[in-house]
Short mmCIF file of C-alpha atoms in Angstrom, two decimals:
data_model
loop_
_atom_site.label_atom_id
_atom_site.label_comp_id
_atom_site.label_asym_id
_atom_site.label_seq_id
_atom_site.Cartn_x
_atom_site.Cartn_y
_atom_site.Cartn_z
CA MET I 1 0.00 0.25 0.01
CA ALA I 2 1.17 3.26 -1.16
CA HIS I 3 1.65 6.18 1.58
CA ALA I 4 1.44 10.13 0.93
CA THR I 5 4.41 11.58 1.52
CA PRO I 6 4.30 14.59 4.61
CA LYS I 7 3.98 18.08 2.72
CA ALA I 8 7.40 19.10 5.48
CA ARG I 9 9.45 16.41 4.04
CA SER I 10 10.40 16.73 0.39
CA ILE I 11 13.40 17.18 -1.98
CA ALA I 12 13.31 20.90 -1.32
CA THR I 13 13.32 20.34 2.11
CA ASP I 14 15.50 17.28 2.92
CA GLY I 15 17.92 17.69 -0.18
CA ALA I 16 17.76 15.37 -3.14
CA ALA I 17 20.27 12.50 -1.83
CA ASN I 18 18.48 11.95 1.25
CA ARG I 19 15.08 11.79 -0.21
CA LEU I 20 16.50 9.61 -3.11
CA ARG I 21 18.26 7.43 -0.43
CA LEU I 22 14.98 6.61 1.45
CA MET I 23 12.71 6.32 -1.79
CA ALA I 24 15.15 3.54 -2.72
CA LEU I 25 15.43 2.07 0.73
CA THR I 26 11.38 2.15 1.11
CA HIS I 27 10.28 1.22 -1.83
CA ALA I 28 10.88 -2.23 -4.39
CA ARG I 29 10.38 -4.49 -1.45
CA PRO I 30 10.34 -7.42 -4.13
CA VAL I 31 14.22 -6.46 -5.32
CA TRP I 32 15.47 -6.01 -1.70
CA ARG I 33 14.32 -9.28 -0.84
CA LEU I 34 15.57 -10.92 -3.96
CA ALA I 35 19.30 -9.05 -2.92
CA GLU I 36 18.96 -10.59 0.80
CA SER I 37 18.24 -14.13 -0.95
CA VAL I 38 21.68 -13.86 -2.26
CA ARG I 39 24.12 -14.33 0.74
CA PRO I 40 27.19 -12.61 -1.09
CA VAL I 41 25.30 -9.74 -2.38
CA ARG I 42 23.32 -9.08 0.80
CA LEU I 43 26.47 -9.05 2.99
CA ARG I 44 28.10 -6.41 0.92
CA LEU I 45 25.05 -4.52 0.48
CA ASN I 46 25.05 -4.69 4.38
CA ALA I 47 28.36 -3.12 4.98
CA TYR I 48 28.16 -0.42 2.22
CA LEU I 49 24.56 0.82 3.83
CA ILE I 50 25.90 0.75 7.27
CA ASP I 51 29.32 2.64 6.18
CA GLY I 52 27.21 4.80 4.18
CA ALA I 53 24.97 5.79 6.90
CA VAL I 54 27.65 6.73 9.25
CA ARG I 55 29.83 8.94 6.89
CA GLU I 56 26.59 11.04 6.81
CA MET I 57 28.27 13.12 9.78
CA PRO I 58 31.98 13.64 10.44
CA GLY I 59 33.54 10.89 12.40
CA ARG I 60 35.38 10.14 15.82
CA PRO I 61 37.61 11.78 17.03
CA GLU I 62 35.56 15.01 17.61
CA PRO I 63 38.08 17.83 17.81
CA LEU I 64 35.77 19.38 21.16
CA SER I 65 34.39 17.93 23.88
CA THR I 66 32.64 19.39 26.58
CA ARG I 67 35.57 20.13 28.81
CA SER I 68 36.43 23.20 26.73
CA GLU I 69 35.53 25.39 24.03
CA TYR I 70 38.93 24.60 22.23
CA THR I 71 40.80 21.74 21.61
CA SER I 72 43.42 20.44 23.86
CA TRP I 73 45.18 17.18 24.92
CA THR I 74 42.60 16.72 27.68
CA SER I 75 39.75 17.64 25.48
CA LEU I 76 40.54 14.55 23.45
CA THR I 77 41.71 11.95 25.97
CA ASP I 78 39.33 12.53 29.08
CA ARG I 79 36.19 10.85 28.56
CA SER I 80 34.66 11.67 31.56
CA TYR I 81 33.22 14.81 29.43
CA MET I 82 30.81 14.19 27.22
CA GLY I 83 32.12 14.50 23.48
CA ARG I 84 30.33 17.17 21.25
CA HIS I 85 29.64 17.28 17.20
CA LEU I 86 29.49 20.99 17.16
CA PRO I 87 31.13 23.88 18.97
CA PRO I 88 29.55 25.88 21.51
CA ALA I 89 26.99 28.52 20.32
CA PRO I 90 25.85 31.25 22.84
CA GLY I 91 22.32 31.63 22.13
CA ASP I 92 20.64 34.96 22.23
CA GLY I 93 18.41 34.81 25.00
CA GLY I 94 15.69 37.28 23.55
CA ALA I 95 15.18 35.08 20.36
CA ARG I 96 14.12 31.74 22.38
CA PRO I 97 11.54 30.99 25.08
CA SER I 98 12.38 30.19 28.61
CA ALA I 99 13.17 26.17 29.04
CA GLU I 100 9.99 26.08 31.45
CA ARG I 101 7.85 27.66 28.58
CA ALA I 102 9.22 25.52 25.93
CA ALA I 103 8.80 22.21 28.00
CA ASP I 104 5.03 23.20 27.50
CA LEU I 105 5.67 21.98 23.48
CA PHE I 106 6.03 18.08 25.00
CA THR I 107 3.19 17.67 27.44
CA ARG I 108 0.39 15.27 26.39
CA GLY I 109 -3.21 16.07 26.08
CA GLU I 110 -6.06 13.87 26.90
CA GLU I 111 -5.11 11.44 24.43
CA MET I 112 -1.94 9.93 23.36
CA ILE I 113 -0.70 10.10 19.81
CA PRO I 114 0.15 6.13 18.95
CA CYS I 115 3.09 4.97 17.22
CA PRO I 116 2.26 3.65 13.40
CA ARG I 117 4.49 0.69 14.50
CA SER I 118 6.17 0.61 18.14
CA THR I 119 5.40 -1.40 21.16
CA VAL I 120 6.28 -0.68 24.76
CA LEU I 121 8.79 -3.64 24.61
CA PHE I 122 10.70 -1.18 22.27
CA ALA I 123 9.88 1.83 24.59
CA TYR I 124 11.61 -0.63 27.20
CA PHE I 125 14.54 -1.76 25.28
CA ALA I 126 15.77 1.59 24.19
CA GLN I 127 15.95 2.74 27.95
CA TRP I 128 17.69 -0.68 28.87
CA PHE I 129 20.42 -0.74 26.30
CA THR I 130 21.06 3.39 25.97
CA ASP I 131 21.01 3.82 30.02
CA GLY I 132 24.28 1.42 30.01
CA PHE I 133 26.38 4.01 27.98
CA LEU I 134 24.23 7.24 27.98
CA ARG I 135 24.91 8.45 31.44
CA GLY I 136 25.15 11.64 32.98
CA ASP I 137 26.88 12.96 36.00
CA ILE I 138 25.84 11.17 38.79
CA ARG I 139 27.87 13.39 41.33
CA VAL I 140 26.00 15.98 43.77
CA PRO I 141 25.83 18.93 42.81
CA ARG I 142 25.48 17.34 38.90
CA ASP I 143 27.99 18.61 36.34
CA PRO I 144 26.54 18.99 32.75
CA ARG I 145 29.49 18.60 31.27
CA ARG I 146 30.34 15.30 33.25
CA ASN I 147 29.44 11.76 32.48
CA SER I 148 29.63 8.72 34.46
CA SER I 149 29.77 6.23 31.46
CA ASN I 150 32.26 3.60 30.26
CA HIS I 151 30.77 4.32 26.84
CA GLU I 152 30.47 0.86 25.56
CA ILE I 153 27.73 -1.39 25.27
CA ASP I 154 28.73 -3.18 28.16
CA VAL I 155 25.62 -4.36 29.84
CA ASN I 156 26.55 -2.58 32.94
CA PRO I 157 22.81 -2.62 33.86
CA LEU I 158 23.37 -6.10 34.93
CA TYR I 159 27.18 -6.16 35.48
CA GLY I 160 27.63 -2.85 36.84
CA LEU I 161 30.38 -0.10 35.68
CA ASP I 162 33.29 -1.22 37.74
CA ALA I 163 34.95 -4.25 39.29
CA GLU I 164 33.63 -3.81 42.58
CA ALA I 165 30.11 -3.66 41.63
CA THR I 166 30.41 -6.85 39.40
CA GLY I 167 32.08 -8.57 42.29
CA ALA I 168 29.04 -7.67 44.64
CA VAL I 169 26.58 -9.45 41.85
CA ARG I 170 28.68 -12.53 41.35
CA ALA I 171 28.27 -15.81 42.89
CA PHE I 172 32.05 -16.75 42.84
CA ASP I 173 30.76 -20.30 41.67
CA GLY I 174 30.29 -21.74 38.12
CA GLY I 175 30.69 -18.19 36.66
CA LEU I 176 27.47 -17.57 37.60
CA LEU I 177 25.49 -14.06 38.97
CA LYS I 178 23.83 -14.24 42.75
CA TYR I 179 20.08 -15.28 41.92
CA GLN I 180 17.11 -16.76 43.80
CA ILE I 181 14.25 -18.54 42.58
CA ILE I 182 10.75 -17.11 43.55
CA ASN I 183 7.87 -18.61 41.94
CA GLY I 184 10.05 -20.99 39.83
CA GLY I 185 12.05 -18.35 38.02
CA GLU I 186 15.60 -16.72 38.67
CA PHE I 187 15.53 -13.50 40.15
CA PRO I 188 18.39 -10.94 41.39
CA LEU I 189 18.67 -11.09 45.29
CA HIS I 190 17.01 -8.26 47.05
CA LEU I 191 19.40 -5.59 48.13
CA CYS I 192 17.99 -4.60 51.28
CA GLU I 193 16.81 -5.98 54.76
CA LYS I 194 14.84 -3.56 56.58
CA GLY I 195 15.37 -0.67 54.45
CA LYS I 196 19.28 -0.96 54.83
CA ILE I 197 21.76 -2.07 51.88
CA LYS I 198 22.76 -5.43 52.86
CA PRO I 199 26.72 -5.60 53.71
CA GLU I 200 27.45 -7.96 50.83
CA PHE I 201 25.99 -5.17 48.69
CA SER I 202 27.64 -2.35 49.68
CA ALA I 203 29.46 -1.60 46.64
CA LEU I 204 25.98 -1.19 44.78
CA ARG I 205 23.98 2.05 44.69
CA ALA I 206 20.16 2.37 43.38
CA ALA I 207 18.86 5.53 41.76
CA ARG I 208 17.06 7.76 44.03
CA PHE I 209 17.41 5.40 46.74
CA GLU I 210 16.88 8.37 49.44
CA VAL I 211 13.33 8.69 48.53
CA LEU I 212 11.68 5.61 49.19
CA GLY I 213 10.77 4.43 52.26
CA ASP I 214 12.20 1.20 53.79
CA ALA I 215 9.16 -0.97 52.22
CA GLN I 216 9.90 -0.23 49.10
CA ARG I 217 13.53 -0.59 49.56
CA ASP I 218 13.24 -3.97 50.78
CA THR I 219 11.67 -4.76 47.27
CA LEU I 220 14.58 -3.68 45.18
CA PHE I 221 16.72 -6.23 43.40
CA ALA I 222 20.36 -5.83 44.20
CA THR I 223 21.56 -5.24 40.19
CA GLY I 224 25.36 -4.31 39.04
CA GLY I 225 23.69 -0.98 37.63
CA ASP I 226 22.28 1.78 39.61
CA ARG I 227 19.23 2.17 37.76
CA GLY I 228 18.20 -1.75 37.85
CA ASN I 229 15.09 -0.92 39.69
CA VAL I 230 13.80 2.38 38.33
CA GLN I 231 11.14 1.09 35.94
CA VAL I 232 9.50 -1.78 35.56
CA GLY I 233 10.85 -2.45 31.95
CA PHE I 234 14.21 -1.35 33.19
CA THR I 235 13.94 -4.10 35.57
CA MET I 236 12.74 -7.11 33.30
CA PHE I 237 15.26 -6.58 30.87
CA THR I 238 17.95 -7.13 33.74
CA VAL I 239 16.20 -10.10 35.07
CA LEU I 240 16.16 -11.36 31.21
CA PHE I 241 19.54 -11.40 30.99
CA LEU I 242 20.70 -12.27 34.38
CA ARG I 243 18.80 -15.46 33.38
CA GLU I 244 20.45 -15.68 30.14
CA HIS I 245 24.01 -15.13 31.44
CA ASN I 246 23.48 -17.90 34.12
CA ARG I 247 21.80 -20.28 31.56
CA VAL I 248 25.17 -19.70 29.27
CA ALA I 249 27.31 -20.28 32.24
CA ARG I 250 26.07 -23.48 32.69
CA LEU I 251 26.08 -24.58 29.61
CA LEU I 252 29.79 -23.44 29.84
CA ALA I 253 30.45 -25.31 32.44
CA ASP I 254 28.88 -28.89 31.13
CA GLU I 255 31.20 -28.45 28.17
CA HIS I 256 34.34 -27.36 29.90
CA PRO I 257 34.75 -29.04 33.43
CA LYS I 258 38.14 -28.11 33.69
CA TRP I 259 37.73 -24.22 33.32
CA ASP I 260 37.28 -22.28 36.60
CA ASP I 261 34.72 -19.96 38.05
CA GLU I 262 36.66 -16.77 36.34
CA ARG I 263 36.52 -18.26 33.10
CA LEU I 264 33.18 -19.40 33.07
CA PHE I 265 32.12 -16.06 34.31
CA GLN I 266 34.15 -14.19 31.68
CA THR I 267 33.28 -16.19 28.61
CA ALA I 268 29.28 -15.96 29.47
CA ARG I 269 29.63 -11.90 29.96
CA ASN I 270 31.28 -11.93 26.83
CA ILE I 271 28.36 -14.27 25.05
CA VAL I 272 25.42 -11.65 27.05
CA ILE I 273 27.34 -8.73 25.64
CA ALA I 274 27.61 -9.85 21.64
CA LEU I 275 24.22 -10.74 22.26
CA VAL I 276 22.71 -7.38 23.37
CA ILE I 277 24.73 -5.99 20.15
CA LYS I 278 23.07 -8.39 18.25
CA LEU I 279 19.68 -7.46 18.99
CA VAL I 280 20.38 -3.93 18.91
CA VAL I 281 21.71 -4.09 15.02
CA GLU I 282 19.23 -7.05 13.81
CA GLU I 283 16.27 -6.07 15.85
CA TYR I 284 16.18 -2.49 17.11
CA ILE I 285 17.77 -0.60 14.60
CA ASN I 286 15.55 -2.68 11.60
CA HIS I 287 12.61 -1.58 13.91
CA ILE I 288 13.59 2.10 13.75
CA THR I 289 14.22 2.12 9.73
CA PRO I 290 11.32 2.02 7.92
CA TYR I 291 13.58 0.02 5.01
CA HIS I 292 12.91 -2.76 3.47
CA PHE I 293 16.39 -3.67 3.61
CA ARG I 294 17.46 -5.59 6.77
CA PHE I 295 20.51 -5.14 8.72
CA LEU I 296 22.81 -7.95 10.03
CA LEU I 297 25.83 -8.38 12.41
CA ASP I 298 27.45 -10.43 10.22
CA PRO I 299 30.79 -12.27 12.12
CA ARG I 300 32.81 -10.65 8.96
CA LEU I 301 31.16 -7.13 9.17
CA THR I 302 33.88 -5.62 11.02
CA SER I 303 36.60 -6.88 9.05
CA ARG I 304 34.93 -5.18 6.29
CA LEU I 305 34.48 -2.29 7.98
CA ALA I 306 38.00 -2.20 9.70
CA ARG I 307 39.46 0.52 7.63
CA ALA I 308 36.45 2.89 7.68
CA SER I 309 37.34 6.03 9.17
CA TRP I 310 35.25 6.60 11.62
CA HIS I 311 36.01 3.04 13.35
CA ARG I 312 37.76 4.92 16.14
CA GLN I 313 37.47 4.45 19.97
CA ASN I 314 33.70 5.07 21.30
CA TRP I 315 33.01 8.01 23.21
CA ALA I 316 29.36 9.15 23.57
CA SER I 317 28.45 12.73 22.93
CA VAL I 318 26.13 14.99 24.69
CA GLU I 319 24.09 15.28 21.51
CA PHE I 320 23.72 11.56 21.38
CA ASN I 321 22.64 11.44 25.09
CA LEU I 322 20.11 14.29 24.03
CA VAL I 323 18.24 12.32 21.23
CA TYR I 324 17.49 9.53 23.44
CA ARG I 325 14.89 11.38 25.37
CA TRP I 326 12.10 9.36 23.82
CA HIS I 327 9.55 10.03 26.70
CA SER I 328 6.73 10.35 24.40
CA LEU I 329 6.95 6.55 23.84
CA ILE I 330 5.65 5.85 27.19
CA PRO I 331 1.91 5.46 27.55
CA SER I 332 0.11 7.19 30.66
CA THR I 333 -1.23 3.84 31.53
CA LEU I 334 0.72 0.59 31.25
CA VAL I 335 -0.51 -2.60 31.20
CA VAL I 336 1.54 -4.55 33.85
CA GLY I 337 0.53 -7.94 35.32
CA GLY I 338 -3.12 -7.96 33.76
CA ALA I 339 -3.49 -4.80 35.47
CA GLU I 340 -3.80 -1.18 33.76
CA LEU I 341 -1.62 1.06 36.04
CA PRO I 342 -0.84 4.69 35.72
CA MET I 343 2.78 5.01 34.79
CA ILE I 344 4.35 6.54 37.82
CA ALA I 345 3.11 3.44 39.60
CA THR I 346 5.23 1.18 37.44
CA LEU I 347 8.33 3.30 38.71
CA PHE I 348 10.58 0.98 41.26
CA GLY I 349 8.29 -1.98 40.44
CA SER I 350 10.62 -4.78 41.05
CA ALA I 351 7.98 -6.24 43.25
CA LEU I 352 5.41 -6.60 40.04
CA LEU I 353 7.79 -8.82 38.43
CA PRO I 354 7.91 -12.32 40.07
CA GLU I 355 4.07 -12.48 40.77
CA ALA I 356 3.40 -11.98 37.18
CA GLY I 357 6.91 -13.51 35.48
CA LEU I 358 8.55 -12.31 32.69
CA GLY I 359 6.54 -14.39 29.98
CA GLN I 360 3.31 -12.20 31.02
CA LEU I 361 5.32 -9.05 31.26
CA PHE I 362 7.03 -9.32 28.06
CA GLU I 363 3.47 -10.18 25.70
CA GLU I 364 1.59 -7.69 27.65
CA ALA I 365 4.53 -4.87 26.66
CA SER I 366 4.25 -6.29 23.20
CA GLU I 367 0.67 -6.10 22.58
CA GLN I 368 0.83 -2.47 23.95
CA ARG I 369 1.40 0.17 21.62
CA ALA I 370 3.89 3.09 22.36
CA GLY I 371 3.19 6.69 21.92
CA ARG I 372 4.43 8.70 18.92
CA ILE I 373 7.98 10.13 19.29
CA CYS I 374 6.60 13.62 18.43
CA LEU I 375 5.68 17.02 20.17
CA PHE I 376 2.71 17.42 22.64
CA ASN I 377 2.81 13.61 23.51
CA THR I 378 4.88 13.18 26.75
CA ASP I 379 2.89 12.20 29.75
CA PRO I 380 2.62 15.15 32.38
CA ALA I 381 4.83 13.37 34.80
CA LEU I 382 7.77 13.74 33.06
CA ARG I 383 7.54 17.13 32.26
CA GLU I 384 10.14 17.83 34.44
CA VAL I 385 12.61 15.32 32.42
CA ASP I 386 12.07 17.71 29.16
CA GLU I 387 12.37 20.84 30.85
CA ALA I 388 15.78 19.64 32.32
CA SER I 389 17.01 18.41 29.10
CA LEU I 390 16.32 21.87 27.71
CA ALA I 391 18.06 23.90 30.74
CA GLY I 392 21.11 21.09 30.22
CA SER I 393 21.55 21.94 26.35
CA ARG I 394 21.60 25.85 26.73
CA ALA I 395 24.09 25.64 29.84
CA LEU I 396 26.21 23.39 27.25
CA GLU I 397 25.46 26.23 24.43
CA LEU I 398 24.39 23.00 22.16
CA ALA I 399 24.02 24.89 18.54
CA PRO I 400 20.40 25.16 17.51
CA TYR I 401 18.51 22.85 15.24
CA ASN I 402 19.43 24.08 11.85
CA ASP I 403 23.04 23.83 12.60
CA TYR I 404 22.43 20.61 13.09
CA ARG I 405 20.63 19.60 10.02
CA ALA I 406 23.63 21.38 7.97
CA HIS I 407 26.19 19.17 9.99
CA CYS I 408 23.97 15.86 8.78
CA ARG I 409 23.92 17.09 5.09
CA PHE I 410 20.43 18.34 5.16
CA PRO I 411 19.39 21.80 3.93
CA ARG I 412 18.87 24.43 6.64
CA VAL I 413 14.72 25.27 6.90
CA ARG I 414 13.49 28.39 6.21
CA GLU I 415 10.39 28.53 7.39
CA PHE I 416 8.76 26.71 10.51
CA GLU I 417 6.27 24.43 7.94
CA GLN I 418 9.21 23.35 6.78
CA ILE I 419 9.97 21.49 10.14
CA SER I 420 6.33 20.46 10.28
CA SER I 421 3.33 20.88 8.33
CA ASP I 422 0.78 20.12 10.98
CA PRO I 423 -0.55 23.62 12.06
CA ARG I 424 -0.29 22.86 15.61
CA VAL I 425 3.41 22.40 15.63
CA SER I 426 4.59 24.59 13.39
CA GLY I 427 2.18 27.49 15.03
CA ALA I 428 3.52 26.81 18.46
CA LEU I 429 7.17 27.15 17.15
CA ARG I 430 6.41 30.84 15.52
CA GLU I 431 4.94 31.83 18.88
CA LEU I 432 7.94 30.76 20.84
CA TYR I 433 10.97 31.28 18.49
CA ARG I 434 11.71 34.60 16.54
CA GLY I 435 12.54 32.57 13.60
CA VAL I 436 14.03 29.14 12.59
CA ASP I 437 17.72 29.38 13.07
CA ASP I 438 16.28 29.85 16.61
CA VAL I 439 14.84 26.76 17.08
CA ASP I 440 16.44 24.65 20.04
CA LEU I 441 18.04 21.41 18.92
CA TYR I 442 15.91 19.41 21.56
CA VAL I 443 12.96 20.95 20.21
CA GLY I 444 13.45 20.47 16.99
CA LEU I 445 14.61 17.04 16.71
CA PHE I 446 10.90 15.87 18.12
CA ALA I 447 9.36 18.69 16.14
CA GLU I 448 10.40 17.58 12.74
CA GLU I 449 7.86 16.01 10.60
CA PRO I 450 8.56 12.02 9.87
CA GLY I 451 9.79 11.45 6.22
CA SER I 452 7.34 8.86 5.55
CA ALA I 453 3.88 7.24 7.35
CA ARG I 454 5.86 4.26 8.29
CA ALA I 455 8.89 6.26 9.72
CA ILE I 456 8.86 6.51 13.64
CA LEU I 457 11.39 9.10 13.88
CA PRO I 458 11.95 11.96 11.98
CA PRO I 459 14.76 12.23 9.42
CA LEU I 460 17.20 14.41 11.61
CA LEU I 461 16.71 11.82 14.68
CA THR I 462 17.17 9.26 12.41
CA LYS I 463 20.15 9.94 11.13
CA ILE I 464 22.09 10.82 14.20
CA ILE I 465 20.50 7.63 15.71
CA ALA I 466 21.90 5.49 12.80
CA ILE I 467 25.39 7.34 12.66
CA ASP I 468 25.95 7.07 16.61
CA ALA I 469 24.06 3.53 17.23
CA PHE I 470 26.14 1.79 14.33
CA SER I 471 29.37 3.64 15.10
CA GLN I 472 28.87 2.87 18.76
CA ALA I 473 27.82 -1.06 18.59
CA LEU I 474 30.27 -1.81 15.79
CA THR I 475 33.36 -0.52 17.66
CA ASN I 476 33.02 -3.01 20.33
CA PRO I 477 36.19 -4.50 21.07
CA LEU I 478 34.61 -7.90 21.04
CA LEU I 479 33.53 -7.63 17.66
CA ALA I 480 36.64 -6.76 16.56
CA PRO I 481 38.19 -9.46 13.80
CA ARG I 482 40.92 -10.70 15.72
CA VAL I 483 38.69 -11.17 18.96
CA LEU I 484 35.27 -12.28 17.25
CA GLY I 485 35.29 -15.76 17.34
CA PRO I 486 35.91 -19.60 19.44
CA ALA I 487 38.65 -18.49 21.61
CA THR I 488 36.87 -15.65 22.72
CA PHE I 489 33.30 -16.80 22.98
CA SER I 490 33.67 -20.73 22.94
CA PRO I 491 32.35 -23.00 20.30
CA THR I 492 29.02 -23.04 21.97
CA GLY I 493 28.90 -19.13 22.63
CA MET I 494 29.38 -18.50 18.68
CA ARG I 495 26.44 -21.29 18.29
CA ILE I 496 24.25 -19.11 20.74
CA ILE I 497 25.09 -15.89 18.97
CA GLY I 498 24.68 -17.07 15.61
CA GLY I 499 21.23 -18.60 16.52
CA THR I 500 19.85 -15.59 18.52
CA ARG I 501 18.01 -12.82 16.45
CA THR I 502 15.48 -11.34 18.60
CA VAL I 503 14.38 -10.53 22.45
CA SER I 504 11.98 -13.29 21.75
CA ASP I 505 14.24 -15.75 21.05
CA VAL I 506 16.19 -15.05 24.57
CA LEU I 507 12.69 -14.98 26.38
CA HIS I 508 11.83 -18.25 25.22
CA ARG I 509 14.36 -19.93 26.11
CA ASN I 510 14.29 -18.15 29.69
CA ILE I 511 10.91 -18.75 31.18
CA PRO I 512 10.90 -22.53 32.96
CA GLU I 513 8.20 -20.84 35.28
CA ASP I 514 6.03 -20.52 32.52
CA PRO I 515 7.28 -22.14 29.20
CA ARG I 516 4.25 -21.12 26.96
CA PRO I 517 4.71 -19.17 23.40
CA ARG I 518 4.19 -15.66 23.88
CA PHE I 519 3.97 -12.70 21.58
CA VAL I 520 7.17 -10.90 21.85
CA SER I 521 7.82 -7.95 19.58
CA MET I 522 9.03 -4.28 19.07
CA THR I 523 6.58 -4.04 16.34
CA TRP I 524 2.92 -3.42 16.82
CA ARG I 525 0.52 -6.90 15.56
CA GLY I 526 -1.00 -4.21 13.26
CA ALA I 527 2.11 -3.16 11.56
CA LEU I 528 3.46 -6.80 10.97
#
């Protein structure tokens, strides 16, 4: 079925190369399926399209970081500061609304605008895996220039940011992570007793611990990452991959009886990290893009891309951190354990998991539609996050939206209707901003109209996500040509990685308490 192209998206507004690329990748589906059926052709196309996507913006290393407005050895090497794609651009205060007023642009009305393709499971996964490396400063007072990230997809929500946190969640027996059995399924141990963190978990911290009462503290799980209990979806994925780690460790122990605990743990950890990266590429990114071509994490992909100019050490940028504020994905009411709960009731909701079970929770998240990523669609309870994001971007003097369009090889927009043809959006922007060149990056990213009816992200947001997601995932050291192989993962590990394509694959081998088939998908049934 053909879809009408939104008026704000055209060759005139987005450039011939961008529009023609989108048209080529979103049309002629039989041709793309034929190309995918010939494996050598598919693998070459896969590498070519990924390389082309990342090259749409200048690659790392960035000349600047949030350390200073000029380049220095420290700014090029101290990754406790955020990278930045563009130099600081002090704004004209009179040309922009206050952060508080601009945040009104995000607030949802009575009805959520549904996403055409995404489920709540997509939102949960996006939050879980990105929170592992897009981490702001956790010190008090917070410094918006700094981060607490390892800058890698290393599954630290499960394993922790450092060796001390990792040690606290390890069983030091058979390569396993500490666990308890509740209602027939594995869960992490509980973090607290009578409101106090247990001595064995003294190396762990929990986000917003100070605002919780003793009874709620006692429901928290002991996870390596500090945000492991922050929302029910985050906890679901942490528990799922704890189970997968322990399942893999037991398989390795059976096949390698001479391996000690350390080797079993480290190999299982390698396998789980590689699994998550594969899910990012083959399920998550393929869901985000409206393309007919489906990207692969081919074992030889990094060899094909080894000489790419962007193949450098990871360093999360402040812009990449900002573009992932996808709060509009989250419905105001979530279905959890058969009940409709206000979104806020799912925060620190670890106690909800054992009773319902992982299978039911993942299926419920897959059956519920997510919100559209756009303005006027974020639950009012999250308004303060949007306001803080705007205030933080201005404190860092991020360049305006139009400058980032130019940086990503889009034409600069000349009028508000070229951002969005929706009169409500263009009218609100005109009311708040003196001109299109004054629109904040954070506002413009979400105000922009999608490039097609099937697209779940607007063009600039799609491009920044693709650039940073591919370059973040594919430069992981575990994927290096001399590392990715049986010596690192074991033959068993290579089979597990090769045989896993989706979150559904991981779930269905880890729900012994309720092994019935479940519908598990980031894509809404009605869009399949």
